[in-house]
Coordinates of C-alpha atoms and ligand atoms in Angstrom, one line a residue:
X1 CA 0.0 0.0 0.0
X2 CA 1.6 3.4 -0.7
X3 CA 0.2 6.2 1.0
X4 CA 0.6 10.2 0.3
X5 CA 0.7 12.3 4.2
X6 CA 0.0 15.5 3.2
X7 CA -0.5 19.0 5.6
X8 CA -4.4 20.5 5.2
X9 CA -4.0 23.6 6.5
X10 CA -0.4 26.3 6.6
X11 CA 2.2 23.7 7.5
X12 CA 3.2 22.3 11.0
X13 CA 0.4 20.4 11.4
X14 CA 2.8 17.3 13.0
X15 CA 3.5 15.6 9.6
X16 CA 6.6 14.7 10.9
X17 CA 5.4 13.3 13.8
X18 CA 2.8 11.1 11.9
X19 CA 5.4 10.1 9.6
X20 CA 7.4 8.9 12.1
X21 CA 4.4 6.8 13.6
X22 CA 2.9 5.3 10.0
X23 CA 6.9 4.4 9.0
X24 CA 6.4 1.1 11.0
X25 CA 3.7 0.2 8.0
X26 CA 6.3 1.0 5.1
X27 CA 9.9 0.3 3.3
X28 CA 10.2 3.6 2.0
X29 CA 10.0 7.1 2.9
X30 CA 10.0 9.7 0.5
X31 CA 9.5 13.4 0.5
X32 CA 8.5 15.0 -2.5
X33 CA 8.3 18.5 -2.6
X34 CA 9.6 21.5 -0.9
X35 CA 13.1 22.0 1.0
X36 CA 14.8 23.2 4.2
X37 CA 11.7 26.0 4.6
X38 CA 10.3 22.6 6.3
X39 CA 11.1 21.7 10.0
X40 CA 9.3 18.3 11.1
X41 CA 9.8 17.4 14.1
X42 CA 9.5 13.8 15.6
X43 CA 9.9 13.2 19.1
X44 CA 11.2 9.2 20.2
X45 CA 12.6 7.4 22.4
X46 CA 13.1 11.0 24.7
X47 CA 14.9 12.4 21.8
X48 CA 13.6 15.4 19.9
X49 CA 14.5 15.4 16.4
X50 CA 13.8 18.2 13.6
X51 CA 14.1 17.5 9.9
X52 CA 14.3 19.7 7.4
X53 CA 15.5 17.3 4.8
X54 CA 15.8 14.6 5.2
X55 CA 12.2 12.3 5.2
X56 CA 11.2 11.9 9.0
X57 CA 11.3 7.8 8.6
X58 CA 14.9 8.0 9.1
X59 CA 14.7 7.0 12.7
X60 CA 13.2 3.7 11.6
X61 CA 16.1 0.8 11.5
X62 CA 15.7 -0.8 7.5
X63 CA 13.9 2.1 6.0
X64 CA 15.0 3.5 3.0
X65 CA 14.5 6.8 2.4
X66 CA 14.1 9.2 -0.8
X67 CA 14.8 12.8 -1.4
X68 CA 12.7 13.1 -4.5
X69 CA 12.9 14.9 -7.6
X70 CA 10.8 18.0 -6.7
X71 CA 12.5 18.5 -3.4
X72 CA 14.8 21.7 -4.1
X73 CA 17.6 20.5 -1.2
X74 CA 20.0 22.9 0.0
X75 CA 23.8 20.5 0.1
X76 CA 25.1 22.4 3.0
X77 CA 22.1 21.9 5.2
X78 CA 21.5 18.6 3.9
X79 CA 25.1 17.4 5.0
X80 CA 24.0 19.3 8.4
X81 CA 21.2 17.4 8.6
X82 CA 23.3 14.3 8.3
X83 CA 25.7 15.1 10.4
X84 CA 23.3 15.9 13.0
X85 CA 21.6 12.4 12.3
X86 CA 25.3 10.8 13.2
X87 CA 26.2 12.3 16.0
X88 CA 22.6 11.1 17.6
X89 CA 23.8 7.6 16.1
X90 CA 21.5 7.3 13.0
X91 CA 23.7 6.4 10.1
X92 CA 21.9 7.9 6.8
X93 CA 24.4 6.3 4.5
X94 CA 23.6 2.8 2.7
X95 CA 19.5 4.4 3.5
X96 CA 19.2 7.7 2.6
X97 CA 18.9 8.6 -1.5
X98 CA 18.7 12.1 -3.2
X99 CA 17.0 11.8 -7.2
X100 CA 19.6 12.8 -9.2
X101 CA 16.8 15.0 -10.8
X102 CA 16.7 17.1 -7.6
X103 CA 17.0 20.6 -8.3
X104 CA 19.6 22.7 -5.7
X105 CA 19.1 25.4 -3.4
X106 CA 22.1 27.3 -3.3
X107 CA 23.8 30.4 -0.8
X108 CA 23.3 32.1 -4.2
X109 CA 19.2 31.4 -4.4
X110 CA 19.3 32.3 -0.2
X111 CA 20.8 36.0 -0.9
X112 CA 18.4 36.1 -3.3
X113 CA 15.3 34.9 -1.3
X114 CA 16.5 38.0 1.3
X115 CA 17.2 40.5 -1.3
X116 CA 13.7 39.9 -3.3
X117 CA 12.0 40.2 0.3
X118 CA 13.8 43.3 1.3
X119 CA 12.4 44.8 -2.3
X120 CA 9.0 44.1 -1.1
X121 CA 7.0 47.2 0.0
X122 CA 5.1 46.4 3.3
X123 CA 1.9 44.8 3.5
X124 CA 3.4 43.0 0.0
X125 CA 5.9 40.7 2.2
X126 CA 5.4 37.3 2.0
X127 CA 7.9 36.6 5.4
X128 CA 9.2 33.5 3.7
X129 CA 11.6 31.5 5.9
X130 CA 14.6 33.1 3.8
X131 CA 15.8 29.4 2.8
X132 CA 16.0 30.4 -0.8
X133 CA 13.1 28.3 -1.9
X134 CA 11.4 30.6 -4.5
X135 CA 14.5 31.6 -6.1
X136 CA 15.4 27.9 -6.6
X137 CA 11.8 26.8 -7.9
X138 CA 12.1 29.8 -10.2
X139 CA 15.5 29.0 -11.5
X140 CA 14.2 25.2 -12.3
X141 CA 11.5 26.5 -14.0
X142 CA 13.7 28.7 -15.6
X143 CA 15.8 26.0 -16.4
X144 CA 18.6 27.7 -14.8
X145 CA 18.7 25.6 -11.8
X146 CA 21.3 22.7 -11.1
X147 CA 20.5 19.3 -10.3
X148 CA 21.9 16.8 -8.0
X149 CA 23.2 14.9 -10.7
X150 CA 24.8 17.8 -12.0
X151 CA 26.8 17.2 -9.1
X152 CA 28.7 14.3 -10.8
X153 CA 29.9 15.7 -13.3
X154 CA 32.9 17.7 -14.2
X155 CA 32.3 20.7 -15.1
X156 CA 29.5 21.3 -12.0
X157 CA 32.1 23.9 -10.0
X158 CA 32.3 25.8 -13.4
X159 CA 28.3 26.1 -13.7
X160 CA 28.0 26.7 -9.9
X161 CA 30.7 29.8 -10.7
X162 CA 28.3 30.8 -13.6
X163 CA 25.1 30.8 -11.7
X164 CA 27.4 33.3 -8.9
X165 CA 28.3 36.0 -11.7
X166 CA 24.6 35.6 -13.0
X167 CA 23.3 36.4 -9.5
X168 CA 25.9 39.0 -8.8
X169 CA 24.0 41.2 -12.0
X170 CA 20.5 40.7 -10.3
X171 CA 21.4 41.7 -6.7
X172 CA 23.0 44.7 -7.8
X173 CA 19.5 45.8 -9.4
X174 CA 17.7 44.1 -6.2
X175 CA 20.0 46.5 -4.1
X176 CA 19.1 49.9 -6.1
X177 CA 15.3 47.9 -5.3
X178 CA 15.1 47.5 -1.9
X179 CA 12.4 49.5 0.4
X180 CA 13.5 48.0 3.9
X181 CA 16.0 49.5 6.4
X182 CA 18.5 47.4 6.5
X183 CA 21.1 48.0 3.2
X184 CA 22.8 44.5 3.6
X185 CA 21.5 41.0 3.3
X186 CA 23.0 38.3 5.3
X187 CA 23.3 34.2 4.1
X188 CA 25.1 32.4 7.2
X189 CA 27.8 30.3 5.4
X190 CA 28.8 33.0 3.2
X191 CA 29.9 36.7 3.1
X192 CA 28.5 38.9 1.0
X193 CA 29.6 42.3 0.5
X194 CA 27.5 45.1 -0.6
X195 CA 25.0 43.0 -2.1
X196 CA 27.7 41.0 -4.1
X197 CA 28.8 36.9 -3.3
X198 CA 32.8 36.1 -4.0
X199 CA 32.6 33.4 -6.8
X200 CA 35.8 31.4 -5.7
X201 CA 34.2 31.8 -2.1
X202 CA 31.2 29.9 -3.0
X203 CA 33.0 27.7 -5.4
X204 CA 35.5 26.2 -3.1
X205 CA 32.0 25.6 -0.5
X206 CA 30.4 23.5 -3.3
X207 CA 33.7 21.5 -3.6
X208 CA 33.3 20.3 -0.6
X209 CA 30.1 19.6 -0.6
X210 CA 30.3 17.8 -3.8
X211 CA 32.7 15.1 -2.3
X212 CA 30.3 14.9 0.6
X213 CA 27.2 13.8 -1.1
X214 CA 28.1 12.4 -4.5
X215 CA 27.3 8.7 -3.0
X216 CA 24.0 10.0 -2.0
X217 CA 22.5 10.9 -5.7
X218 CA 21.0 8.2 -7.4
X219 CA 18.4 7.7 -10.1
X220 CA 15.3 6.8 -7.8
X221 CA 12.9 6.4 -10.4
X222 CA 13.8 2.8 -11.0
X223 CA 14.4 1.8 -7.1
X224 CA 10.9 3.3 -6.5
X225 CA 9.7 1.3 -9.4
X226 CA 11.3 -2.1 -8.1
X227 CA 10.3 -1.2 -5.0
X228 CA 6.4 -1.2 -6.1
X229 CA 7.0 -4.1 -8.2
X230 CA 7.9 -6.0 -5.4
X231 CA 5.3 -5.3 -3.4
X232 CA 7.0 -2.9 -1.1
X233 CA 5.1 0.1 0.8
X234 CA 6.1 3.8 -0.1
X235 CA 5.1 6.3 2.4
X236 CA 5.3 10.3 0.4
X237 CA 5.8 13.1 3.1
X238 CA 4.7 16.2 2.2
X239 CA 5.9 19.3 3.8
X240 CA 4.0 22.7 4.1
X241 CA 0.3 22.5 3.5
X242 CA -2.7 22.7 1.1
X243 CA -2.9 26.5 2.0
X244 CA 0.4 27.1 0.9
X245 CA 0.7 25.6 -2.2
X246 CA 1.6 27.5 -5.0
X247 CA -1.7 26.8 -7.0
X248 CA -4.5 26.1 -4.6
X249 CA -3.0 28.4 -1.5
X250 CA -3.4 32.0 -0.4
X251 CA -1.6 33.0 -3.6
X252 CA 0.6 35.3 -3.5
X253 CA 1.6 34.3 0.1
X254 CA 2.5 30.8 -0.3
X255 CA 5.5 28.8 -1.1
X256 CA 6.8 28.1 -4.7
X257 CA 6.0 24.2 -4.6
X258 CA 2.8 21.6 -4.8
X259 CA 2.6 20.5 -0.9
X260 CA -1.3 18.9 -2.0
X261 CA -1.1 15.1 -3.1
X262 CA -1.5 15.8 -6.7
X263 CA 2.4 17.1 -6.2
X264 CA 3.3 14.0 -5.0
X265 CA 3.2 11.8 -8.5
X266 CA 4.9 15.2 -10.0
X267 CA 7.7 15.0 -6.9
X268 CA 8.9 11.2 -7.3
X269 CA 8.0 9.5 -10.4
X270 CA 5.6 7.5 -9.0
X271 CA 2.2 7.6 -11.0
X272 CA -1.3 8.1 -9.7
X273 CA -2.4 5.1 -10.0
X274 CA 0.2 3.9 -7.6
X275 CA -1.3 5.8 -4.9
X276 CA -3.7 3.9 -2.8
X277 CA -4.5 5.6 0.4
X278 CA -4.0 9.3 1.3
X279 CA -4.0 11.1 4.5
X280 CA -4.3 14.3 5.4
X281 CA -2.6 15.8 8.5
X282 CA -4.4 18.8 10.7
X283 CA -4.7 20.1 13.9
X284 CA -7.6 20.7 16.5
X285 CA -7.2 24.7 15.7
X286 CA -5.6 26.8 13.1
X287 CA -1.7 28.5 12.6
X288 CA 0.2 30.2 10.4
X289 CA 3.5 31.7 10.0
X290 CA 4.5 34.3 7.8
X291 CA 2.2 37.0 6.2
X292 CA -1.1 36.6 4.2
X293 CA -4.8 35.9 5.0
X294 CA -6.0 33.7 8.1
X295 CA -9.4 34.1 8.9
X296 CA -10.0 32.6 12.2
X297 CA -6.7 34.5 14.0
X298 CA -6.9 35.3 17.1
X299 CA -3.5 35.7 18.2
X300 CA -0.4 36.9 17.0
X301 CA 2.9 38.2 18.6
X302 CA 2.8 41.6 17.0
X303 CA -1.1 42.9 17.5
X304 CA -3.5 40.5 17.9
X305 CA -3.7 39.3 21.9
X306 CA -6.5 37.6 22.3
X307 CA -6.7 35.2 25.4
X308 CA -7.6 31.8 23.8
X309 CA -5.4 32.0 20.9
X310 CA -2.5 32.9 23.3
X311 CA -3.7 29.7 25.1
X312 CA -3.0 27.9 22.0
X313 CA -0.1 29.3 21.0
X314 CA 1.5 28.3 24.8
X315 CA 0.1 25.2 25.0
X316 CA 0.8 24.0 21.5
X317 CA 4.6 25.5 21.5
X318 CA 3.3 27.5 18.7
X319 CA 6.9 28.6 17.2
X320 CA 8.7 27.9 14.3
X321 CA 10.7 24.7 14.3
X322 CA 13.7 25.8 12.7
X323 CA 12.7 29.6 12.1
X324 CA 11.8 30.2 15.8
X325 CA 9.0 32.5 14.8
X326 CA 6.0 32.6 16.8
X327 CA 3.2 31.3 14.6
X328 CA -0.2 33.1 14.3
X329 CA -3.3 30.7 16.2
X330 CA -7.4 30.6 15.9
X331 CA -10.0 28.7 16.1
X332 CA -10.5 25.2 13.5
X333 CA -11.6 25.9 10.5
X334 CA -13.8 23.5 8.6
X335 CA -14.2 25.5 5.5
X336 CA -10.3 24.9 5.2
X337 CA -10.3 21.3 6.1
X338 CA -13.6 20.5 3.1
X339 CA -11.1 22.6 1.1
X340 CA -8.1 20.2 1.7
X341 CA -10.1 16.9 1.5
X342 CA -11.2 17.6 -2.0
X343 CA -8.0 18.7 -3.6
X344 CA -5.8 15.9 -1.6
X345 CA -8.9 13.3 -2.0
X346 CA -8.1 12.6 2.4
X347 CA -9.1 9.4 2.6
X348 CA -8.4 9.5 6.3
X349 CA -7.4 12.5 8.6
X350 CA -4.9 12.3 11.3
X351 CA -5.6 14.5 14.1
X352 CA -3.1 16.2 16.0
X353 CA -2.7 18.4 19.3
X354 CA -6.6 17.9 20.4
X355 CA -4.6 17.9 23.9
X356 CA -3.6 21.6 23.3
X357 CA -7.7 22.5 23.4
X358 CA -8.1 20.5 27.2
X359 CA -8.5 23.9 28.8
X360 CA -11.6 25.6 26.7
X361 CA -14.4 26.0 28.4
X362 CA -16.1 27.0 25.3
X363 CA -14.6 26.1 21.5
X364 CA -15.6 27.4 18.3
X365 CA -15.6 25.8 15.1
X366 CA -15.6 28.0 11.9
X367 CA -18.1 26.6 9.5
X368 CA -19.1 28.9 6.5
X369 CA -17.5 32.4 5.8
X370 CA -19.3 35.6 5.0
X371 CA -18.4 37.2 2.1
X372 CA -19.0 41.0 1.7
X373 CA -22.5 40.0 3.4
X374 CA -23.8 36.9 1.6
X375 CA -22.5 33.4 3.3
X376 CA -20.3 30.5 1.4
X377 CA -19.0 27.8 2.2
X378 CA -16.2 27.5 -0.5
X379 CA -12.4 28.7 -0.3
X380 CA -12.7 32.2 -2.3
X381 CA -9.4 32.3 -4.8
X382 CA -8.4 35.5 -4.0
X383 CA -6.5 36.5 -1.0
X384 CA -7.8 40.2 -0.9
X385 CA -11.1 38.3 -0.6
X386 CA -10.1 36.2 1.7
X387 CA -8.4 38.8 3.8
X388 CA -12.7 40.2 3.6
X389 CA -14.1 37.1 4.8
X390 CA -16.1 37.1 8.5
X391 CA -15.7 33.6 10.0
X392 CA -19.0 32.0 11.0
X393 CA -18.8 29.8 14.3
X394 CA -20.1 26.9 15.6
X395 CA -19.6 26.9 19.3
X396 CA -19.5 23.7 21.3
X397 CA -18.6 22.9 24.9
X398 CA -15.1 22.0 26.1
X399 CA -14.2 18.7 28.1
X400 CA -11.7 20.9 30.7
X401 CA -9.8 17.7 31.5
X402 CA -6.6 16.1 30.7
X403 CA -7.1 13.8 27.1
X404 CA -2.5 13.3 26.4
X405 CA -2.7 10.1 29.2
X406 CA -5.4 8.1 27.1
X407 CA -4.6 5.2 25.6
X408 CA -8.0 4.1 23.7
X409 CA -10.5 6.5 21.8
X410 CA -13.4 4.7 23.8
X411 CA -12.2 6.8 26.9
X412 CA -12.2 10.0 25.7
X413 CA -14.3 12.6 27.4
X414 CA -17.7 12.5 25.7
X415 CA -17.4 16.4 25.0
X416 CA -13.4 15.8 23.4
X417 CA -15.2 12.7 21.4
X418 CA -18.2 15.5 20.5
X419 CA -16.0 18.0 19.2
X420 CA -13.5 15.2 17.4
X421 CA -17.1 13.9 15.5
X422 CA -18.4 17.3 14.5
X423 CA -14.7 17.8 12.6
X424 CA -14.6 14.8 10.7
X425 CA -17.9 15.3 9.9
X426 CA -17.7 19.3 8.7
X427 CA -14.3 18.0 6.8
X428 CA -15.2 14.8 4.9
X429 CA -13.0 11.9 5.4
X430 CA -13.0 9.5 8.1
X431 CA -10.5 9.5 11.3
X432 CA -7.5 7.2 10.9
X433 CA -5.3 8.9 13.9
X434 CA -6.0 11.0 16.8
X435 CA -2.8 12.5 18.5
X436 CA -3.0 13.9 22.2
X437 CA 0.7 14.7 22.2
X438 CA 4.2 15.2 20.7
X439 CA 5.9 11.9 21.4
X440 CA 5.1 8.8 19.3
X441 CA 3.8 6.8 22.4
X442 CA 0.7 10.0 22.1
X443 CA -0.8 8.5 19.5
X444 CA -4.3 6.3 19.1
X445 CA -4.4 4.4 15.9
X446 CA -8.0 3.8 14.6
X447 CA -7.6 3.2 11.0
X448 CA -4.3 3.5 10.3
Ligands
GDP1 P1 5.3 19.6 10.8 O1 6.0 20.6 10.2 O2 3.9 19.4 10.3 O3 6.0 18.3 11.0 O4 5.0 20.1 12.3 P2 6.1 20.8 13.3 O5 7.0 19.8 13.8 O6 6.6 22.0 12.7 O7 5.1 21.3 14.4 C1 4.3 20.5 15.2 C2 4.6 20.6 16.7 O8 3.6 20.1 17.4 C3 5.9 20.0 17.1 O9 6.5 20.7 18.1 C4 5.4 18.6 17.6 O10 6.3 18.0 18.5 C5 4.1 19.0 18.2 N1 3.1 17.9 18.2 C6 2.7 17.1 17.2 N2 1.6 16.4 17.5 C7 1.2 16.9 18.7 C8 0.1 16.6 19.6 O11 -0.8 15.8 19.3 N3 0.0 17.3 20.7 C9 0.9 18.2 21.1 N4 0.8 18.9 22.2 N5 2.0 18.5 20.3 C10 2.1 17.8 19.1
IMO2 P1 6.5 22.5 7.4 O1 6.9 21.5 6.4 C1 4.8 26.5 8.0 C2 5.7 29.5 4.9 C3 6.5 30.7 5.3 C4 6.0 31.8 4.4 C5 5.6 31.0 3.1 C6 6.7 31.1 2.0 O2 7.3 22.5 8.6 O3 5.0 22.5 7.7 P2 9.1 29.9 1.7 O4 10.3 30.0 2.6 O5 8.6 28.6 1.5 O6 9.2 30.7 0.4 O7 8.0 30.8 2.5 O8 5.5 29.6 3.5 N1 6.2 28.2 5.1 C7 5.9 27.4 6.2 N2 5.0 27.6 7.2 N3 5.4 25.3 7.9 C8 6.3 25.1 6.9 O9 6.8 23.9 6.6 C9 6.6 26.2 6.0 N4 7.4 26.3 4.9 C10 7.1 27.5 4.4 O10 6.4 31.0 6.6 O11 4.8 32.2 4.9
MG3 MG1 7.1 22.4 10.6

């Protein structure tokens, strides 16, 4: 059985941490869109983990796991990543695989990423985690970007000097662009002077990196292929969410890939019809991080300070995993959710942080917007209208008692099991996880 995991809402839903539980159930791991913008986090045996990278089935012993073709991976934080992964005794070599169809994100697309953010007027910021993901999605479609198997060949330091002096031209006119304060842009790994990167600098950086992860990059098409052919089970990852994907998300503030299931065929070379079973990941209540539309907010660092969502925010941790920036909480919203199970086809939806909402004495639910005064219950395309929209709420009572220490969905508190049916039943799909906490042991398995 192959199964796509995919985020329904703005990211950080706990993919990683449902990845990490569903890897028991499959021989491969593979994630398939998307880059070190993402930080999953998966929490066993006492050890907390965040992965950017690499797919979060890596802690499994025997697992092999892909970095696909429509990752865009970033070499230096990919041999971090590894690093990191050694050091906690978790030896990625012999497992781990990177398509050599896998575009790059280099320091050069990162200085770009800050430079085309610092030409943004306010209000038109995206916030973007500053990874250099949009400047390496544009430079594949571009077909300016180098791939992993680039990486193999000879004349790959030449290209990577190339694509330096290319960039050079366009930050000079990004620096005569840029509306914020600040007149320098920062990449860590790398100076950069006056808007300008040193092309042996960089060169000599990719040398090493090159040596470092040639024995990673493989064509994966085929081993995925075998794989299926001999009856193996391929679990896709998804990073980000359905809301921030570049076609069906809060366009223009979204990220530059597919996160919705469709992008998983696209990502890996695996075809549609060798998807069986998909499942779509989403928490109890709403966050974002980074700018655009959110209808439900009711808390964020900078004005918004309402009482429950700062409730959420502390209970759930709400920060970035690897950017550290608070994230933006509200209330569930089911217009959202009906949203992402169309698009993604969630055949089952995995449930996470329902132990964050133990405190509420009341809970709303958003079920329908209003739209400049008449009511729908469909995701408007535009983000200016859905910047307009006035959420319409359901409110249902809260349990106000502990639900991480249950081990069986039969004892739930009959209000948590109330509010757990009316969401399944606003969003379509049926409930294959429910997850009352950050460590793998928090998890009931119903369908899944
Ligand atoms: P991802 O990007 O979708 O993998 O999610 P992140 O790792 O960025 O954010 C999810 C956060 O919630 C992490 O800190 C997880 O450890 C934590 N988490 C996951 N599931 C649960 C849960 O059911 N309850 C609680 N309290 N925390 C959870
Ligand atoms: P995971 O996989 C939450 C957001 C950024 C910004 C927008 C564009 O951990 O769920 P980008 O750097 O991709 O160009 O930024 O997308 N964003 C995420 N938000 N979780 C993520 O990943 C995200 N990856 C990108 O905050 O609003
Ligand atoms: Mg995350």
């Amino acid at each position: 059985m192959n199964t796509v995991l995919i985020g329904s809402q703005w990211g950080d839903e706990g993919k990683g941490k449902i990845i990490d539980v569903l890897t028991d159930k499959a021989d491969f791991v593979v994630r398939y869109q998307g880059g070190s913008n993402a930080g999953h986090t998966v929490i066993a045996e006492g050890k907390k983990r965040v992965l950017r990278l690499i797919p979060s089935g890596i802690l499994h012993e025997g697992k092999t796991c892909i970095i696909g073709n429509g990752v865009v991976m970033n070499p230096l934080d990919l041999i971090e990543e590894i690093e990191g992964m050694r050091a906690t005794g978790v030896e990625p070599k012999g497992r781990l695989f990177i398509s050599t169809r896998t575009q790059m994100v280099m320091l050069y697309h990162r200085a770009l990423d800050k430079a085309e953010e610092a030409a943004r007027a306010k209000g038109k910021k995206i916030g973007t985690t500053g990874r250099g993901i949009g400047p390496a999605y544009a430079a594949k479609v571009s077909r300016t970007g180098l791939r992993c198997g680039d990486m193999l060949a000879a004349n790959f330091l030449e290209k990577v000097r190339e694509q330096v002096e290319e960039t050079n031209r366009r930050l000079k006119m990004l620096k005569a662009e840029r509306v914020d304060e600040g007149d320098q842009i920062e990449v860590p790994g790398c100076t950069i002077k006056d808007y300008q990167m040193d092309a042996d600098e960089i060169v000599a950086i990719y040398k090493v990196a090159q040596e470092k992860l040639s024995p990673y990059i493989k064509d994966t098409v085929p081993m995925l292929h075998k794989a299926k052919a001999e009856g193996k089970s391929i679990l896709m990852e998804g990073a980000q969410g359905t809301m921030l994907d570049i076609d069906f998300g809060t366009y223009p503030f979204v990220t530059s890939s597919n996160p919705t299931s469709g992008g998983a065929c696209i990502g890996s070379g695996l075809s549609p019809r060798d998807i069986d079973c998909v499942v779509g990941v989403i928490k109890a209540y709403t966050t974002r991080v980074g700018e655009g539309p959110f209808p439900t907010e009711l808390y964020n660092a900078v004005d918004m300070m309402d009482e429950d969502g700062k409730t959420m925010a502390e209970r759930g941790h709400e920060f970035g995993a690897v950017t550290k920036r608070p994230r933006r909480t509200g209330w569930y919203d089911a217009v959202i959710a009906r949203y992402a199970q169309q698009i993604n086809g969630v055949d089952y939806w995995a449930l996470t942080k329902l132990d964050v909402m133990d405190v509420f004495e009341k809970i709303k639910i958003c079920v329908a917007y209003e739209l400049d005064g008449e009511r729908i219950d469909y995701m408007p395309t535009s983000a200016d209208e859905l910047a307009r929209v006035k959420p319409i709420y359901e409110e249902m009572d809260g349990w106000m008692c502990e639900t991480s220490n249950i081990t069986r969905i039969e004892d739930l508190p009959p209000k948590a099991k109330a509010y757990v049916d009316r969401l399944v039943e606003l969003s379509g799909g049926k409930l294959g996880i429910l997850s009352i906490g950050p460590a793998r042991e928090s998890t009931l398995r119903i369908a899944l």
